[in-house]
Coordinates of C-alpha atoms in Angstrom, one line a residue:
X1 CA 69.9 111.1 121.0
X2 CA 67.2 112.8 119.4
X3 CA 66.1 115.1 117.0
X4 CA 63.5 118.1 118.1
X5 CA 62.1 120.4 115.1
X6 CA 60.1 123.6 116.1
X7 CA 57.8 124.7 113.0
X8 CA 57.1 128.8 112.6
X9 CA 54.1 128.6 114.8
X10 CA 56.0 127.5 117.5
X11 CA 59.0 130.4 117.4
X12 CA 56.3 132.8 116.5
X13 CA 56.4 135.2 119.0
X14 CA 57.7 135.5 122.8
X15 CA 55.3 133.2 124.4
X16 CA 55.7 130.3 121.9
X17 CA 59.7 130.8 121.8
X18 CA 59.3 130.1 125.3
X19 CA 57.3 127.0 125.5
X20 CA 60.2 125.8 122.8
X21 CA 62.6 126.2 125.2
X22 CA 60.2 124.4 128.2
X23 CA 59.9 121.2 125.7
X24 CA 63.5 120.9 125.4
X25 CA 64.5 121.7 129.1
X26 CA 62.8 118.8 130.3
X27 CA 64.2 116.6 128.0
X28 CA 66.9 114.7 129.6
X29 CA 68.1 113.1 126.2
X30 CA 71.1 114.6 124.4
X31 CA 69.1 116.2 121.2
X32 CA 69.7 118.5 117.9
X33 CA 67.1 121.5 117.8
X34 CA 66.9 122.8 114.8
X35 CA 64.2 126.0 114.2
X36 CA 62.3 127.4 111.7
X37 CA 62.2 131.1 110.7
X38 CA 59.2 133.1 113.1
X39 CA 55.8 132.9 111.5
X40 CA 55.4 134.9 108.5
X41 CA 58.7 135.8 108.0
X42 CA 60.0 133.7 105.5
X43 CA 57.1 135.4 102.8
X44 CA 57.9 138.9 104.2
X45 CA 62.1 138.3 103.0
X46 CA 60.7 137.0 100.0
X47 CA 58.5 139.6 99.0
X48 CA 60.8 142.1 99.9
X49 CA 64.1 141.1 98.0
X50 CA 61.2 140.6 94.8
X51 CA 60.4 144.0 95.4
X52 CA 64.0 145.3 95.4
X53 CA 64.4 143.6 91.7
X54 CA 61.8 146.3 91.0
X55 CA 63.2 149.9 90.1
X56 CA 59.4 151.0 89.9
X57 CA 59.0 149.7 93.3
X58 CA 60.1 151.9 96.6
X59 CA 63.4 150.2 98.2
X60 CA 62.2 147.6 100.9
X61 CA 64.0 149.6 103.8
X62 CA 61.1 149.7 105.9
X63 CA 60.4 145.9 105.6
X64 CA 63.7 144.9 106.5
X65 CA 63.4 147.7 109.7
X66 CA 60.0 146.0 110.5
X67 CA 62.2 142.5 110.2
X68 CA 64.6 143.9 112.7
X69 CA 62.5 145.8 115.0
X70 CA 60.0 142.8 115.4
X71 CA 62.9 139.9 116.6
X72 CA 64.6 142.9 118.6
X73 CA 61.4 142.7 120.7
X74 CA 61.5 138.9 121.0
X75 CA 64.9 139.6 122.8
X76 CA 63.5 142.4 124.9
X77 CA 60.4 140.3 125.9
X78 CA 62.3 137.6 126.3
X79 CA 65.4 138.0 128.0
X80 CA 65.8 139.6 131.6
X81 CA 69.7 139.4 131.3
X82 CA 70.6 143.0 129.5
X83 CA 73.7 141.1 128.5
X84 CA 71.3 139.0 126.2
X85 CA 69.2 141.8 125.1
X86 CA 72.7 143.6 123.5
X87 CA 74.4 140.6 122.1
X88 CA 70.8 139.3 120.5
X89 CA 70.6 143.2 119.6
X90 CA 73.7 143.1 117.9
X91 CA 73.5 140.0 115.9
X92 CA 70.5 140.7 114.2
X93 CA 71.5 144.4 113.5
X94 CA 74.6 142.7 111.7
X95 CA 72.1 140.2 109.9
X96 CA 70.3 142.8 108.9
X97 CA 72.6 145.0 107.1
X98 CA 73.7 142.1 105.1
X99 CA 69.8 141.5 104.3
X100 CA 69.9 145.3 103.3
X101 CA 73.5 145.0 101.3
X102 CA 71.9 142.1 99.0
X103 CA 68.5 144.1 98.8
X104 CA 71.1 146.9 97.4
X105 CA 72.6 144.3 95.0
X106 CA 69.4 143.3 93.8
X107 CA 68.2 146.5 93.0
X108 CA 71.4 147.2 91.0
X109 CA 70.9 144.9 88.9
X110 CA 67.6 145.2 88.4
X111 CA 66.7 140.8 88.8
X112 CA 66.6 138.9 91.5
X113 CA 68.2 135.3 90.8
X114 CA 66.8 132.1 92.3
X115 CA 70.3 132.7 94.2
X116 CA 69.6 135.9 95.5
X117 CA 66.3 134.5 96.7
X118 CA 67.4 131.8 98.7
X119 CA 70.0 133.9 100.5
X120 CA 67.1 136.4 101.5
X121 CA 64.8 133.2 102.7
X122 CA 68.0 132.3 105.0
X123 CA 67.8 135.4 107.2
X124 CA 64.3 134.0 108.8
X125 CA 65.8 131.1 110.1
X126 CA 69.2 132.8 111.4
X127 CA 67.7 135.3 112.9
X128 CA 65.3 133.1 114.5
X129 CA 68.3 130.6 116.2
X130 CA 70.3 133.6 117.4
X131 CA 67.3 134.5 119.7
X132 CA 67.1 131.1 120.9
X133 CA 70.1 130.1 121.6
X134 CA 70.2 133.3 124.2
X135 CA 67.0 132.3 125.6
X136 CA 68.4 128.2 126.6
X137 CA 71.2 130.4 127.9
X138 CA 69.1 132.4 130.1
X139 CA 67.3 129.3 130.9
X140 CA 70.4 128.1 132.3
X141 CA 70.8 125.3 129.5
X142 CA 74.4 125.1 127.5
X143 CA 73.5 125.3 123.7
X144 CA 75.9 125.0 121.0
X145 CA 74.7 127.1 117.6
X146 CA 76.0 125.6 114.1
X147 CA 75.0 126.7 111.2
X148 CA 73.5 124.2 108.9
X149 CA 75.0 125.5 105.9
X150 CA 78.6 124.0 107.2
X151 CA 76.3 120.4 108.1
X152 CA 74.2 119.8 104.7
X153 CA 75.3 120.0 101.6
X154 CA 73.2 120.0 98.5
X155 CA 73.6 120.7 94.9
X156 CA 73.3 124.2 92.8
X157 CA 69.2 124.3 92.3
X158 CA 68.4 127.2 94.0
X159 CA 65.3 127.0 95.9
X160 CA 64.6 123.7 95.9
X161 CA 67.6 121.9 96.2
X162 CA 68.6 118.4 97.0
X163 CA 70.6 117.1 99.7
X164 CA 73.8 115.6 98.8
X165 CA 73.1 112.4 101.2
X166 CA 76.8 110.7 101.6
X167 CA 78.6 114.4 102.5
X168 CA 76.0 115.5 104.8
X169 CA 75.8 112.6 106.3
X170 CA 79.7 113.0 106.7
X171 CA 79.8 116.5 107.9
X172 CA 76.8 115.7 110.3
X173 CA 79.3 113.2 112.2
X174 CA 82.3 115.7 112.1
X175 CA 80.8 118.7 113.6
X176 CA 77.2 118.2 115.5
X177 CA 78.0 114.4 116.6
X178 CA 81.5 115.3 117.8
X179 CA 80.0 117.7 120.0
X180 CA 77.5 115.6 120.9
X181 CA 80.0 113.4 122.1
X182 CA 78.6 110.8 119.6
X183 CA 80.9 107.6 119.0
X184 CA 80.1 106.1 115.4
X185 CA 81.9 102.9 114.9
X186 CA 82.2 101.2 111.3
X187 CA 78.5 99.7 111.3
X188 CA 77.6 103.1 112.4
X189 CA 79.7 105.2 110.6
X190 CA 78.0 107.3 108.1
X191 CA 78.9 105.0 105.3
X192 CA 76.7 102.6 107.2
X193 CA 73.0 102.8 107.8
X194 CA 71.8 101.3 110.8
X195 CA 72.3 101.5 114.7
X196 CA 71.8 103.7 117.3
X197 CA 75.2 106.0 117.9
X198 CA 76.7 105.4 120.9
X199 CA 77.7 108.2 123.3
X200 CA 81.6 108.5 124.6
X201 CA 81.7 110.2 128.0
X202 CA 83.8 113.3 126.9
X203 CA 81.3 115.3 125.6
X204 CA 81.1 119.5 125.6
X205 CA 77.4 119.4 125.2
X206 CA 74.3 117.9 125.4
X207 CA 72.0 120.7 123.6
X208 CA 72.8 121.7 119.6
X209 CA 70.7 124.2 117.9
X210 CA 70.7 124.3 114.5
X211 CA 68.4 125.9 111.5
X212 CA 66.0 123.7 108.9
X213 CA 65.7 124.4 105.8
X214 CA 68.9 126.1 104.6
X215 CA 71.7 124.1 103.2
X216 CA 74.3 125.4 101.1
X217 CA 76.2 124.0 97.9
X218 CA 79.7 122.8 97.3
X219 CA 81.0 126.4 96.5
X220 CA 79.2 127.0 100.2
X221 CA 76.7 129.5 98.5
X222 CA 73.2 129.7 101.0
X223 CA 70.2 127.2 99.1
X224 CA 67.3 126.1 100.5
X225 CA 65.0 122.6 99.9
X226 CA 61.7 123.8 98.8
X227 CA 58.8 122.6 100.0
X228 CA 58.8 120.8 103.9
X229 CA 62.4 121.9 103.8
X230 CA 62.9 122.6 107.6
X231 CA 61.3 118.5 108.0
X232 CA 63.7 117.4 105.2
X233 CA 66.4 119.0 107.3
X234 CA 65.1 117.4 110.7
X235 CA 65.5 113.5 109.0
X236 CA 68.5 114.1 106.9
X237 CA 69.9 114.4 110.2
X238 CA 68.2 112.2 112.5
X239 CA 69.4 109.8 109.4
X240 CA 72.9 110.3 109.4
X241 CA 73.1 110.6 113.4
X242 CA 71.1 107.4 113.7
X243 CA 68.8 109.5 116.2
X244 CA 66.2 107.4 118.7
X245 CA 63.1 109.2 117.5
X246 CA 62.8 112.8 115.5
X247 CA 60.1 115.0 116.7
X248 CA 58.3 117.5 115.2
X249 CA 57.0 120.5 116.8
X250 CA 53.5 122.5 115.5
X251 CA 50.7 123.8 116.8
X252 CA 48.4 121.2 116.3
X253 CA 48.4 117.9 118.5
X254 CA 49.2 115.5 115.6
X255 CA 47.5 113.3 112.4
X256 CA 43.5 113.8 113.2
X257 CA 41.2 111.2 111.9
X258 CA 39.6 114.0 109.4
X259 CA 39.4 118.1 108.9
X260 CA 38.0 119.4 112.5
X261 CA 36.8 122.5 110.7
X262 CA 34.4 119.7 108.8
X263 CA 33.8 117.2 111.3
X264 CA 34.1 118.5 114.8
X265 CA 34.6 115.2 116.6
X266 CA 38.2 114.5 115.0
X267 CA 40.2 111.9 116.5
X268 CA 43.8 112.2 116.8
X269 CA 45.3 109.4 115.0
X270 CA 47.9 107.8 117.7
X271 CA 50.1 105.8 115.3
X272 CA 50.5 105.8 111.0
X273 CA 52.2 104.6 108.7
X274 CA 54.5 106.3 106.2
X275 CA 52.3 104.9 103.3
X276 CA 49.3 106.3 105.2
X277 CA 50.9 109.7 105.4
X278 CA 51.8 109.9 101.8
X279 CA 48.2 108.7 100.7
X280 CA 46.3 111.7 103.1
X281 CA 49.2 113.9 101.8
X282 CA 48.4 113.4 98.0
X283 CA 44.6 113.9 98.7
X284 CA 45.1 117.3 100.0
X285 CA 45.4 116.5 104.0
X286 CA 47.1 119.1 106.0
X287 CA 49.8 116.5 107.3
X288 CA 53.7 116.6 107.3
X289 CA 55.5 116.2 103.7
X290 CA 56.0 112.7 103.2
X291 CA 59.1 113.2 101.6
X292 CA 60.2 115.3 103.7
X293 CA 60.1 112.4 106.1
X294 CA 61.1 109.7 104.4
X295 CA 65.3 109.8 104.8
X296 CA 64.4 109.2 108.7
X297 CA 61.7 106.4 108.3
X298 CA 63.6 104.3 105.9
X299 CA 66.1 103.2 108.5
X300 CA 63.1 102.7 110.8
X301 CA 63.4 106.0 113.0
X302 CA 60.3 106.7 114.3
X303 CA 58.8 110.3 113.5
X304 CA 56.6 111.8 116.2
X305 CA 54.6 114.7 115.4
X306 CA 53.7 117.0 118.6
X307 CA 52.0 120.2 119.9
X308 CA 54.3 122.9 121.7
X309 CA 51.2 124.4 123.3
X310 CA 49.9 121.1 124.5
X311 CA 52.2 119.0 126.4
X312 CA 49.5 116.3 127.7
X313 CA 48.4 115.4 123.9
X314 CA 50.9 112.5 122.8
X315 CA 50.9 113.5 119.5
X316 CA 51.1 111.0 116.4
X317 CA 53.9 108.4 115.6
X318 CA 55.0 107.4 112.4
X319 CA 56.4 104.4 111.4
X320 CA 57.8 103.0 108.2
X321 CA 55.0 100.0 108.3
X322 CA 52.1 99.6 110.7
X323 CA 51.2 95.9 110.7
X324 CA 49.7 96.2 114.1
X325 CA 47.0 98.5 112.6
X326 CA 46.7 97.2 109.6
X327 CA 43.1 96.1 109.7
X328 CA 41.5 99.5 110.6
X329 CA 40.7 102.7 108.9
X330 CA 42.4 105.6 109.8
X331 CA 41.2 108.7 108.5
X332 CA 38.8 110.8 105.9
X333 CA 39.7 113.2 103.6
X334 CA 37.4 115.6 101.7
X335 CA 39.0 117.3 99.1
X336 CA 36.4 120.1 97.9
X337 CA 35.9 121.4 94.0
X338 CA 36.9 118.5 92.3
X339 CA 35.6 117.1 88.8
X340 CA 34.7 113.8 87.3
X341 CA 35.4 113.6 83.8
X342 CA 34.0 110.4 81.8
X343 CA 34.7 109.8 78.3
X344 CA 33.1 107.3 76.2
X345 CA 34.1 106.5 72.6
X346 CA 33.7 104.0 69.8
X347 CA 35.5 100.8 70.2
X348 CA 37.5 101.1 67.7
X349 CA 39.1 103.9 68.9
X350 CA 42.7 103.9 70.9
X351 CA 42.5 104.5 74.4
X352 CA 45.8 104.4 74.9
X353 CA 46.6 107.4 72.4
X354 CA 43.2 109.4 73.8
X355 CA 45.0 108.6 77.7
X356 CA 48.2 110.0 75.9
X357 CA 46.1 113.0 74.3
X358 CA 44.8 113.7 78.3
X359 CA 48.0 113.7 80.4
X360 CA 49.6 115.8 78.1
X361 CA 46.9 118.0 78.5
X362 CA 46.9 118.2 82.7
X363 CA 50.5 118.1 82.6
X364 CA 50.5 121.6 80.1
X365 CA 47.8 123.2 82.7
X366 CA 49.4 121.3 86.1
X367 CA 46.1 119.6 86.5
X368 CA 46.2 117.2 89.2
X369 CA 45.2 113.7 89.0
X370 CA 43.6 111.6 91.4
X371 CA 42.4 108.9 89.9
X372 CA 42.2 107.2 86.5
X373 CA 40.6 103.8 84.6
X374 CA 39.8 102.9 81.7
X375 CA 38.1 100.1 79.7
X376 CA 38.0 100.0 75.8
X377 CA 35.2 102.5 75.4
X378 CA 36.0 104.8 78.3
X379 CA 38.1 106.7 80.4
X380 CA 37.4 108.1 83.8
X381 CA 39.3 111.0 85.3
X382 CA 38.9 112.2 88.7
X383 CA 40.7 115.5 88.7
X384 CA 41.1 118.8 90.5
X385 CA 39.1 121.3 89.1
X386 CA 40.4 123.4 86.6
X387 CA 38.4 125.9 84.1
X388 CA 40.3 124.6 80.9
X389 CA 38.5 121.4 81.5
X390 CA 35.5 123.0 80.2
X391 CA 37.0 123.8 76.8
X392 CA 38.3 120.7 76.1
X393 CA 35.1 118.7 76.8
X394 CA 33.3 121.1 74.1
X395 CA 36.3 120.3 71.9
X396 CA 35.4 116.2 72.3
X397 CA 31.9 117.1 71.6
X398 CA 32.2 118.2 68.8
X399 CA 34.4 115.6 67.3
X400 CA 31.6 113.4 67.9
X401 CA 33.0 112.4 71.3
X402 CA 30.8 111.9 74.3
X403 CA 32.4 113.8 77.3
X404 CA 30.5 114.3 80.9
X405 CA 32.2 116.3 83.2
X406 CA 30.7 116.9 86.7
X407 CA 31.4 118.9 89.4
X408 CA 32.2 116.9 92.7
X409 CA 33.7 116.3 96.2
X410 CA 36.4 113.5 96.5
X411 CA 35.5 111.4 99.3
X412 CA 38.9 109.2 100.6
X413 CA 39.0 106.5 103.5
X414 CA 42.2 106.0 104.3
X415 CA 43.5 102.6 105.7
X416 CA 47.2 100.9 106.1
X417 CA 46.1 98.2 104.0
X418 CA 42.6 98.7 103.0
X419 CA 41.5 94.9 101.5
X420 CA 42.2 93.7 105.1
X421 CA 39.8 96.4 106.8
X422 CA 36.8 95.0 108.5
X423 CA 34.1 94.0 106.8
X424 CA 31.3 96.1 108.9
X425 CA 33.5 99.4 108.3
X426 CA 33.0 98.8 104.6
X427 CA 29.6 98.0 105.0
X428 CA 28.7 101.8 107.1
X429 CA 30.7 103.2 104.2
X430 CA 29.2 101.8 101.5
X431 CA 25.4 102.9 103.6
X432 CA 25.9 106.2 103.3
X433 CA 27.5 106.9 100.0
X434 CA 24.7 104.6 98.7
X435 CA 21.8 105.8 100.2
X436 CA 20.4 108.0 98.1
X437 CA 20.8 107.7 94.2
X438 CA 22.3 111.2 93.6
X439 CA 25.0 111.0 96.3
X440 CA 27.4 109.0 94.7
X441 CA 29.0 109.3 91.1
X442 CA 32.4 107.0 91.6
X443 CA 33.6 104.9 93.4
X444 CA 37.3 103.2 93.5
X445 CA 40.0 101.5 95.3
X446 CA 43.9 101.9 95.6
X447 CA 45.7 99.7 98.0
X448 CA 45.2 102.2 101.3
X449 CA 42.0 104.2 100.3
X450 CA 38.7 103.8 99.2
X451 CA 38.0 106.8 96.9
X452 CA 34.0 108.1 96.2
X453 CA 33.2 111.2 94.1
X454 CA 30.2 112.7 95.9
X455 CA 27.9 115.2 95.2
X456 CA 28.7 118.6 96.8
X457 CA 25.8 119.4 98.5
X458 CA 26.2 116.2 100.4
X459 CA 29.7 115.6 101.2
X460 CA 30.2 116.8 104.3
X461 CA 26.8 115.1 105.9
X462 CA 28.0 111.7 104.2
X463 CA 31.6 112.3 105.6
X464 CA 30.2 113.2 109.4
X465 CA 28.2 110.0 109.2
X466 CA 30.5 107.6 108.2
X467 CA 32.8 109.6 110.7
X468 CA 30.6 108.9 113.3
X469 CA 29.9 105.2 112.1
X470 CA 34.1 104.0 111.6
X471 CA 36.0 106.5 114.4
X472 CA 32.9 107.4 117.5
X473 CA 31.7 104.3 117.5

């Protein structure tokens, strides 16, 4: 059994909706689709149930007609059976007065709770799962819909809430895996944590359709899980079904070995590891949410990440480790506008109260931090830029404090297990950031990346060369 999760770009419009349904059709595996909202959607709810909070604001009724009238034309491209057309038709018209009934609450009471919010968000992906579960219909597959509000169960934080793990995991047996037809014994049961569920003959389907990112509390009121929800919602599951692999759907062919819209000859990456993802994550890498992930990986399900418009690319796997790979780098990052902040200061001052004085300070002005160290007359920052910086290093001035702050790229080579990396790779790197005086301001280590702060007018010829050097050789 597997798991197969279609991002917004993949149910954005008629065509992609379709090529959804291809990918699953030839799948011969019994598997849980579960669907994000239609591109854009998700912002357009939002935005309109924050307008509706507004009595200076005119009444979102023509975004919620726009909402209506754009997936009723999904159905009418779509769908050659009439019958189709005016059940789809009706569904969403019934969706979309109780989008327009809350709107109306809303603007009533003049506030629109985090609550209130994450019930509008919902309508994206219920709207979205209607269509497509009339579209496997046409396309002569037997879907079951379930709403995942009755499957996982999270607390009360509105908006980014988090999965109550032990019920979910309960609920997902009891509804999708009975029918599945899936047969959990007691090692598999979802008290347990390991095995692949085994599959009794008497089944009703083999095709479940389900939405990510909605969830809903204990009092069953609609919440959502924030940030790389509709992911999160893909693992929980493949978690507590003990799926063979979870796959998830975009519009891009997997993990590429850097930016393509810096270096054009991007690799794509065929197998990472989860510690690999969260590292190219952190450093600003547009790759799935390692948390998101992470349910799945840690009882060793693989997570594939694949393009619906390109069925020939194989896409990336993750894995929990990758020992096989372990000697080679895997990928650059360049994260753009960051600065280097160095502080030097008498020896008898406290470092550790001056580090104190400094987090407190990014933490107040959500200033991230990349990377820190410090000896006992300095402290190095390697931040995110941020315009308060600025004050603060006149500040330290003039308390007699000597404060450099420059302006820089980060550089990042990722590896699995980067002291084991081979010792030519190093050597390229080191070449180019090197190889002229002013390229290179930093340079630092954590246990999967090598980290360089580079001047901006060079980064992206130093990252294309050592591109070229480490992945085209």
């Amino acid at each position: 059994m597997i798991i197969m999760k279609f991002g917004g770009t993949s149910v954005k419009d008629a065509k992609s909706m379709q090529e959804a349904v291809n990918i699953v059709k030839k799948s011969n595996q019994k598997r849980v689709v579960l669907l994000s909202a239609c591109s854009g959607i998700t912002d357009k709810l939002l935005s309109l149930i924050k307008d509706a909070a507004n009595p200076e604001a005119v009444f979102p009724s023509k975004a919620i007609d726009e909402i209506e009238l754009h997936h009723n034309n999904l159905s009418s491209e779509l769908f050659k059976n009439k019958i189709f057309v005016n059940y789809s038709a009706a569904l969403i018209k019934r969706y979309c007065n109780e989008l327009r009934k809350l709107a109306e609450g809303v603007r009533l009471l003049k506030e629109c709770s985090p609550r209130s919010r994450d019930r509008a968000a919902s309508f994206g992906e219920l709207l979205s799962t209607t269509i497509f579960q009339f579209l496997c219909l046409e396309n002569s597959l037997k879907p079951i819909l379930i709403d995942a509000r009755k499957v996982i169960k999270t607390n009360s934080d509105f908006c980014s809430a988090k999965v109550l793990v032990k019920q979910t995991r309960k609920n997902a047996i009891n509804i999708i895996g009975k029918e599945l037809g899936l047969s959990f014994n007691k090692r598999n049961s979802y008290e347990g944590n390991s095995g692949i569920a085994e599959i009794e003959n008497k089944t009703q389907t083999d095709l479940i359709i389900t939405q990510g990112f909605i969830a809903s509390d204990l009092s069953n009121k609609t919440t959502t899980l924030g940030r790389g929800g509709s992911d999160w919602s893909a693992a929980i599951l493949g978690s507590a079904l003990n799926a063979s692999e979870i796959q998830i759907y975009t519009d891009v062919d997997g993990v590429l070995s850097s930016d393509p819209k810096i270096i054009k000859n991007s690799k794509l990456i065929d197998k990472v590891s989860y510690e690999e993802i969260k590292e190219l994550s952190f450093f600003g890498a547009k790759v799935v949410h390692p948390a998101a992930i992470f349910p799945a990986l840690v009882k060793n399900i693989p997570v594939r990440i694949m393009n619906t418009f390109n069925e020939k690319s194989p896409g990336t796997l993750i894995c929990y480790e990758d020992s096989a790979n372990a000697t080679k780098f895997k990928s650059i990052v360049l994260k753009k506008d960051c600065q280097l902040l160095n502080i030097n200061f008498s020896s008898k001052a406290n470092s550790q109260l001056y580090l104190q004085k400094f987090y407190k300070f990014f933490l107040r002005r959500e200033v991230k931090v990349y990377f820190q160290s410090s000896s006992v007359s300095r402290i190095t920052f390697l931040i995110e830029k941020n315009a308060d910086i600025n004050f603060l290093v006149e500040q330290m001035s003039c308390n007699k404090t000597l404060a450099e702050l420059l302006n820089v790229d980060l550089l990042v080579v990722c590896a699995n297990a980067i002291l084991d990396c081979k010792k030519e790779d190093f050597q390229a790197i080191f070449e180019e950031l090197l190889q002229k005086n002013e390229n290179c301001h930093f340079i630092a280590f954590t246990d999967n990346s090598l980290l360089s702060a580079v001047a901006p007018i060079y980064s992206e010829t130093v990252a294309n060369k050592i591109h070229q050097k480490i992945f085209e050789k």
